[in-house]
PDB file of C-alpha atoms in Angstrom:
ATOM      1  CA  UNK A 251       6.416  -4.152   0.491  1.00 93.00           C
ATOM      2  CA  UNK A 252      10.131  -3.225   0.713  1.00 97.00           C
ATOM      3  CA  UNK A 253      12.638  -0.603  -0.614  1.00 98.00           C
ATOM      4  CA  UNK A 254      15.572  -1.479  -2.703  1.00 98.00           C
ATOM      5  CA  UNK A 255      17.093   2.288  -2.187  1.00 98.00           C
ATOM      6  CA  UNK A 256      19.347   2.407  -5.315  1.00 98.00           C
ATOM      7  CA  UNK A 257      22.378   5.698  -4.733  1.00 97.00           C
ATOM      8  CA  UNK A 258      23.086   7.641  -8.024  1.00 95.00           C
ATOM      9  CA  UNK A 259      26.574   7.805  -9.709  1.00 93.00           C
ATOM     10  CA  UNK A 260      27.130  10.383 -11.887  1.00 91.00           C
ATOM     11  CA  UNK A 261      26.323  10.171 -15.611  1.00 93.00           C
ATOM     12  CA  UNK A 262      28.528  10.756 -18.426  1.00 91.00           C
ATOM     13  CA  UNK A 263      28.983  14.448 -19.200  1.00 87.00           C
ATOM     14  CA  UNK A 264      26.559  14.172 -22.207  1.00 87.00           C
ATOM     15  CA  UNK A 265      24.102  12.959 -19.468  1.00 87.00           C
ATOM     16  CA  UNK A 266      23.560   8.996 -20.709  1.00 93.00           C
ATOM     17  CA  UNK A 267      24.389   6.414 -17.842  1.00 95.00           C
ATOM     18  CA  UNK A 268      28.279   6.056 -16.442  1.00 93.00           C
ATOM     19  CA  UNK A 269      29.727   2.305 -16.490  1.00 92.00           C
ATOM     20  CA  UNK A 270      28.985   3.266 -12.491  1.00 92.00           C
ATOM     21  CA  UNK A 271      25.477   3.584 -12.580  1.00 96.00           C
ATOM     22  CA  UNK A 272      24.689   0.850 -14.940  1.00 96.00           C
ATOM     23  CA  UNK A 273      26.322  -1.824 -12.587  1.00 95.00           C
ATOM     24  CA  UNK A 274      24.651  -0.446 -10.183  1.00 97.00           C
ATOM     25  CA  UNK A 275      20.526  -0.730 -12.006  1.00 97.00           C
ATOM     26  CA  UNK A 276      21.679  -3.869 -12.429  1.00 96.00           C
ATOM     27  CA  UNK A 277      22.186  -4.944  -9.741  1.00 97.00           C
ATOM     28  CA  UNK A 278      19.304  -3.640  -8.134  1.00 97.00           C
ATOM     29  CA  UNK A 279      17.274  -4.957 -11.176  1.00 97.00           C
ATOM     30  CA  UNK A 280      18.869  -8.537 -10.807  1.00 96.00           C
ATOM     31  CA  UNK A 281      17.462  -8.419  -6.464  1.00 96.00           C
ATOM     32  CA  UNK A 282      14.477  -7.124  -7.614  1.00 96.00           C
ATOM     33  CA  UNK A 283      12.529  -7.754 -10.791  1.00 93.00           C
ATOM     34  CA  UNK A 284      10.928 -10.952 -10.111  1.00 93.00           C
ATOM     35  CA  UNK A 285      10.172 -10.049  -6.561  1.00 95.00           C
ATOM     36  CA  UNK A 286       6.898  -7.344  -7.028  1.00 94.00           C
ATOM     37  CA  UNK A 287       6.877  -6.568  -3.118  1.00 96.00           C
ATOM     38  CA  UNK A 288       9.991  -4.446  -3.820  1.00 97.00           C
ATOM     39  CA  UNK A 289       9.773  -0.583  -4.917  1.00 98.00           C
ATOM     40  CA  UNK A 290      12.461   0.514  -6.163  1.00 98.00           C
ATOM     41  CA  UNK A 291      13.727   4.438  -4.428  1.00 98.00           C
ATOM     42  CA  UNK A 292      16.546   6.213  -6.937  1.00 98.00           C
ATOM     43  CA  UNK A 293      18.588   8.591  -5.561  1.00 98.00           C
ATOM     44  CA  UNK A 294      20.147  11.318  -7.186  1.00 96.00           C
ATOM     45  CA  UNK A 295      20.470  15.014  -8.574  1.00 94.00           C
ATOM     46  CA  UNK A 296      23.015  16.765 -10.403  1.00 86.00           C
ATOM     47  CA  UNK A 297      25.864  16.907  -7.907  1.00 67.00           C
ATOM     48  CA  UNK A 298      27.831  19.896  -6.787  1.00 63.00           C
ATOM     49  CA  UNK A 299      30.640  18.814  -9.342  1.00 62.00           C
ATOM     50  CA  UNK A 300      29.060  18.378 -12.272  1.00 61.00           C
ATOM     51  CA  UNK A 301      29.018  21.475 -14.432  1.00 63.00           C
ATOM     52  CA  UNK A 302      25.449  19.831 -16.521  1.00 63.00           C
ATOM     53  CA  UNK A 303      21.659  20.599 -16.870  1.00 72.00           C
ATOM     54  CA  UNK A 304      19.250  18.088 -18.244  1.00 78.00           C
ATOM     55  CA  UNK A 305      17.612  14.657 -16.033  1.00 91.00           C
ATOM     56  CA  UNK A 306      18.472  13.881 -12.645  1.00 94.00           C
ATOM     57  CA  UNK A 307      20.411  10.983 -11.595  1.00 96.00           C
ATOM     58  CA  UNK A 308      17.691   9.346 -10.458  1.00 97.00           C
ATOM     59  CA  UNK A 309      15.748   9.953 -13.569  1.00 97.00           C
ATOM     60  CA  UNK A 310      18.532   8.414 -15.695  1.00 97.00           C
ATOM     61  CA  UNK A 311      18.488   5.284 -13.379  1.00 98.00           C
ATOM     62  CA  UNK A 312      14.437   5.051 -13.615  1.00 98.00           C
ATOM     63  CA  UNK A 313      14.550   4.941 -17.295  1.00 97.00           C
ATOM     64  CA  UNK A 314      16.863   2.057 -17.096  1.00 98.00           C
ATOM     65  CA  UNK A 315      15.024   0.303 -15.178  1.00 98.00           C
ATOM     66  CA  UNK A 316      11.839   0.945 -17.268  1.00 98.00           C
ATOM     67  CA  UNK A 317      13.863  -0.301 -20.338  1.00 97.00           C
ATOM     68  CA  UNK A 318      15.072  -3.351 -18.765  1.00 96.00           C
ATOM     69  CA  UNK A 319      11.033  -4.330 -17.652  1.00 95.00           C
ATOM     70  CA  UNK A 320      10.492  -2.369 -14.192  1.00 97.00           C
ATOM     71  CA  UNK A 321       6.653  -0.835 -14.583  1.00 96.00           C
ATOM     72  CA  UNK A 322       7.144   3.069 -13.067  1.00 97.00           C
ATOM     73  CA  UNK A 323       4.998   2.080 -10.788  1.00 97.00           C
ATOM     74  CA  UNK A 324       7.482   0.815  -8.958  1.00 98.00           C
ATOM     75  CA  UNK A 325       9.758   3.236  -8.821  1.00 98.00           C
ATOM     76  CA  UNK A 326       9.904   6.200  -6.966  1.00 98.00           C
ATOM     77  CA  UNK A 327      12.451   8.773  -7.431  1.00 98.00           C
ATOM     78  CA  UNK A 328      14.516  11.399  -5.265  1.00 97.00           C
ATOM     79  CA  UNK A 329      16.044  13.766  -7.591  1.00 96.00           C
ATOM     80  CA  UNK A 330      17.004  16.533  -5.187  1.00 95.00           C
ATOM     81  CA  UNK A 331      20.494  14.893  -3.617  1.00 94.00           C
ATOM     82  CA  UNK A 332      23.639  16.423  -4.626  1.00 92.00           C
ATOM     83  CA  UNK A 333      25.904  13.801  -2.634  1.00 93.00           C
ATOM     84  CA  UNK A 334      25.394  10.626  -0.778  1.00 94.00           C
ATOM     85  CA  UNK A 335      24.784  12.747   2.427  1.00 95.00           C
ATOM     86  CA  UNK A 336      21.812  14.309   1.029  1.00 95.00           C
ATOM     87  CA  UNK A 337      20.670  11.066  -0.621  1.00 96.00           C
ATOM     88  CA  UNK A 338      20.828   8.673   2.645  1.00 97.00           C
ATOM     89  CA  UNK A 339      19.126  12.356   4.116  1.00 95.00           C
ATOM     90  CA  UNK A 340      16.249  12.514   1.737  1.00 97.00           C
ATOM     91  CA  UNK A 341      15.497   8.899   1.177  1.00 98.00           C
ATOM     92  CA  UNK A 342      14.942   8.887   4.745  1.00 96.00           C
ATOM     93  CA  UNK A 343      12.563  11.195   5.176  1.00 95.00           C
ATOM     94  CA  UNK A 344      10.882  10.122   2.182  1.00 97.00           C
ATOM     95  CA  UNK A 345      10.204   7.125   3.462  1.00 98.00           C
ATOM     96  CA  UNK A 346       8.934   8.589   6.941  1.00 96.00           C
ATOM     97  CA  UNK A 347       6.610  10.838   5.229  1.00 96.00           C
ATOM     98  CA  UNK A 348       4.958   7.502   3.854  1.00 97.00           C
ATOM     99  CA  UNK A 349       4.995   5.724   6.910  1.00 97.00           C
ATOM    100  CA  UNK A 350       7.443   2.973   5.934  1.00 97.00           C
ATOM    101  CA  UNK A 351       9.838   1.905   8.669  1.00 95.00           C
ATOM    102  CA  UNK A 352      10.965  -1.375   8.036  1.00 94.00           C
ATOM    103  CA  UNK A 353      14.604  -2.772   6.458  1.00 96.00           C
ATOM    104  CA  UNK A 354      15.977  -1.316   3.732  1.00 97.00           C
ATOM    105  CA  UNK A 355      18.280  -3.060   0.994  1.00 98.00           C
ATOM    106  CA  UNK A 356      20.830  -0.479  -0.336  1.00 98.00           C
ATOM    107  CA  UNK A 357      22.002  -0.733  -3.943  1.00 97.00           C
ATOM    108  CA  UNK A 358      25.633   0.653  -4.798  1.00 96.00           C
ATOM    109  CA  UNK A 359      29.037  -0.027  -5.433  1.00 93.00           C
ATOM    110  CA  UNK A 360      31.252  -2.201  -3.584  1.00 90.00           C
ATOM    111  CA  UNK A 361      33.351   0.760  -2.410  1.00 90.00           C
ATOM    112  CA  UNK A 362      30.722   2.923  -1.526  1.00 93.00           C
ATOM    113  CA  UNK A 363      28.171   0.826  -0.251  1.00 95.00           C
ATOM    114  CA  UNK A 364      29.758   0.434   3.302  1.00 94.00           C
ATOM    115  CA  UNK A 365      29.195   4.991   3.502  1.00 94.00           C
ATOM    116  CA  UNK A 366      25.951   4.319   2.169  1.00 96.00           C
ATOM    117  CA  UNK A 367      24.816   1.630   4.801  1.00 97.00           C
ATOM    118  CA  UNK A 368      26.428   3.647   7.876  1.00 94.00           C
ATOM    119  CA  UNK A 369      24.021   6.586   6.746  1.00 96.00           C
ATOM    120  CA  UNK A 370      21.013   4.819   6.925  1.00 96.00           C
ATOM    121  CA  UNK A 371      22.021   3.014   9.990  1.00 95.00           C
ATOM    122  CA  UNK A 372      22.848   6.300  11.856  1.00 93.00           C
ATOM    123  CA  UNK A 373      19.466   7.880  10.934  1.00 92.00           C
ATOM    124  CA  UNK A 374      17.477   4.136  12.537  1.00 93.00           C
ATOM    125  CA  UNK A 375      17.351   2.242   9.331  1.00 97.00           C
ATOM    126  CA  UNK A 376      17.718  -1.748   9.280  1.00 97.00           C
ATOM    127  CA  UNK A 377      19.892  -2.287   6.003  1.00 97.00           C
ATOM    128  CA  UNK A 378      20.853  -5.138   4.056  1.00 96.00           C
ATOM    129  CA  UNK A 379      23.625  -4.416   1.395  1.00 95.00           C
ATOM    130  CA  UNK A 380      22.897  -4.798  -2.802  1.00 95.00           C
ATOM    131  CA  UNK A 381      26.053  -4.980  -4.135  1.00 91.00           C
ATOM    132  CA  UNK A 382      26.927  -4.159  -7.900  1.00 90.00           C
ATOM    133  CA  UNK A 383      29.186  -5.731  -9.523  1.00 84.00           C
ATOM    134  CA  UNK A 384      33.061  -4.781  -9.710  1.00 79.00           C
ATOM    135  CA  UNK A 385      34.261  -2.453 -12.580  1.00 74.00           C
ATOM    136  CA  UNK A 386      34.910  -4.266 -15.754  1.00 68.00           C
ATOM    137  CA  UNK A 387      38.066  -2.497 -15.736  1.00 62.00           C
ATOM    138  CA  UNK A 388      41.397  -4.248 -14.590  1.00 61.00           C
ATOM    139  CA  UNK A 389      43.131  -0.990 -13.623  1.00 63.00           C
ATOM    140  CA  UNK A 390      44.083  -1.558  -9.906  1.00 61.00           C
ATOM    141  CA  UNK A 391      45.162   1.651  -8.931  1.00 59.00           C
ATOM    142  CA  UNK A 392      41.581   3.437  -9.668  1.00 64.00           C
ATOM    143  CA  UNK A 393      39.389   0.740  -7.353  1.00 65.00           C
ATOM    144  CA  UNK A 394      42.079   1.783  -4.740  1.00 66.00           C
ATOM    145  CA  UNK A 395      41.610   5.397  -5.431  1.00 69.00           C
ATOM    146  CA  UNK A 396      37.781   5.145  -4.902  1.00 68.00           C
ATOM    147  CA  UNK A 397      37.812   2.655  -1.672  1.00 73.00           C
ATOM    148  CA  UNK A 398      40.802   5.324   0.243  1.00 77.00           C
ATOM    149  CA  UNK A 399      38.685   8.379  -0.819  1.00 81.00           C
ATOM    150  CA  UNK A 400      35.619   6.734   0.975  1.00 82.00           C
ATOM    151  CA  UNK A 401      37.514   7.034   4.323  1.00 83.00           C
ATOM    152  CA  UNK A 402      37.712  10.660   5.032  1.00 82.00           C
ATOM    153  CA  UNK A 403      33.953  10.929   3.108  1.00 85.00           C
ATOM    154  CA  UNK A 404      32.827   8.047   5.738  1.00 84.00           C
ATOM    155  CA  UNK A 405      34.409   9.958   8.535  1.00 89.00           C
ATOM    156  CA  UNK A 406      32.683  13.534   7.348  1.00 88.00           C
ATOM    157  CA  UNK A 407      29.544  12.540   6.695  1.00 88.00           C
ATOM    158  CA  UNK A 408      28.765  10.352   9.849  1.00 88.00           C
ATOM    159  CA  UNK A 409      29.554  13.744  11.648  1.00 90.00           C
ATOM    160  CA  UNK A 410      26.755  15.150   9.339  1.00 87.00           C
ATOM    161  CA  UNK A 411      24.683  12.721  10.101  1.00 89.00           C
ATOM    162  CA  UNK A 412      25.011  12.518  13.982  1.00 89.00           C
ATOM    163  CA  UNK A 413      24.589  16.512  13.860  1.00 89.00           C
ATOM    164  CA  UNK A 414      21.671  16.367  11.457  1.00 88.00           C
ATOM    165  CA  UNK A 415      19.925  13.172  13.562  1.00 85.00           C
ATOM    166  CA  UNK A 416      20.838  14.938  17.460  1.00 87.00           C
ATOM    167  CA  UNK A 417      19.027  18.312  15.732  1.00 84.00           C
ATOM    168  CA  UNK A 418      15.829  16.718  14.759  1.00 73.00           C
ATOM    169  CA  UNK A 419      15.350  15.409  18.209  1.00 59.00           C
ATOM    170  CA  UNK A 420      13.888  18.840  20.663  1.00 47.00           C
ATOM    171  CA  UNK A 421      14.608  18.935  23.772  1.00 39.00           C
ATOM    172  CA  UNK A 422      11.589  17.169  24.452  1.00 39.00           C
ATOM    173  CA  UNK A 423      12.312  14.549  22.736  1.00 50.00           C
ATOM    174  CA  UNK A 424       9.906  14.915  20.122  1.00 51.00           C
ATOM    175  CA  UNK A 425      10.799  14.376  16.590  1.00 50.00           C
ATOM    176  CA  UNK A 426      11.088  17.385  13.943  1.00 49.00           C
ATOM    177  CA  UNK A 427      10.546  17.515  10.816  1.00 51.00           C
ATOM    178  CA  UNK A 428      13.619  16.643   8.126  1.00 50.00           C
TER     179      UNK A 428
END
């Protein structure tokens, strides 16, 4: 068995799937539905921007997947993570608590994927990247807008994640608890 760890975008603000997240379930449907060792791990909550009650990211991804021929079991969500911090965060100690420790493949968007990847890394995940497809869109200036804001998130959360990884570790050396 191996997780396909699959980061949330946000939805549209009447809560169906974003152009975002449906690249991104499929792509992580096209790696993984004929393949029944994978389990599929969806990551997302309602993020600190969004101003919107009602599913989860994660939820919103599962039921596309369920649509498109993924059985739920198969799926596990993490609704809880406001940003990709929290996701790359939970995820991992998700998949502690169950006593998986082997490679992860990480599902997102060309742009964000390389954030996503460094989280996991940082925190003593193998990763191999899932990349969605490109935006159908040809308007050049947004893909650069989303690839330069990565670089001061990729800076800030790396120091999160350092900080967060050094403080599970007691003096000791023994591991704590996420």
């Amino acid at each position: 068995m191996h997780y396909l760890i699959v980061f949330g975008a946000a939805p549209l603000p009447d809560g169906q799937p974003s152009e975002a997240m449906r690249r991104r379930v499929a792509a992580a449907l096209h790696f993984g539905r004929h393949d029944p060792d994978i389990r599929f791990l969806l990551t997302g909550g309602i993020a600190r921007r969004q101003r919107r009650s009602g599913p989860s990211e994660a939820a919103i991804m599962a039921d596309l997947l369920v649509r498109d021929g993924i059985g739920r079991d198969r799926i596990d969500l993490e609704p809880m993570a406001r940003d990709t911090f929290d996701s790359a965060r939970y995820c991992g100690a998700f998949l502690r608590g169950i006593g998986y420790f082997g490679p992860l493949y990480i599902c997102s968007s060309a742009y964000h994927l390389p954030r996503c990847r460094m989280l996991m890394r940082l925190s003593g995940w193998r990763t191999v990247a899932v990349k969605a497809a490109p935006a159908s869109s040809g308007r050049i200036w947004r893909a650069w807008y989303w690839r330069l804001r990565e670089v001061p998130a990729m800076m800030w959360d790396a120091m999160l994640m350092v900080h967060h990884c050094l403080n599970r570790v007691s003096i000791s050396g023994d591991r704590q608890q996420d």
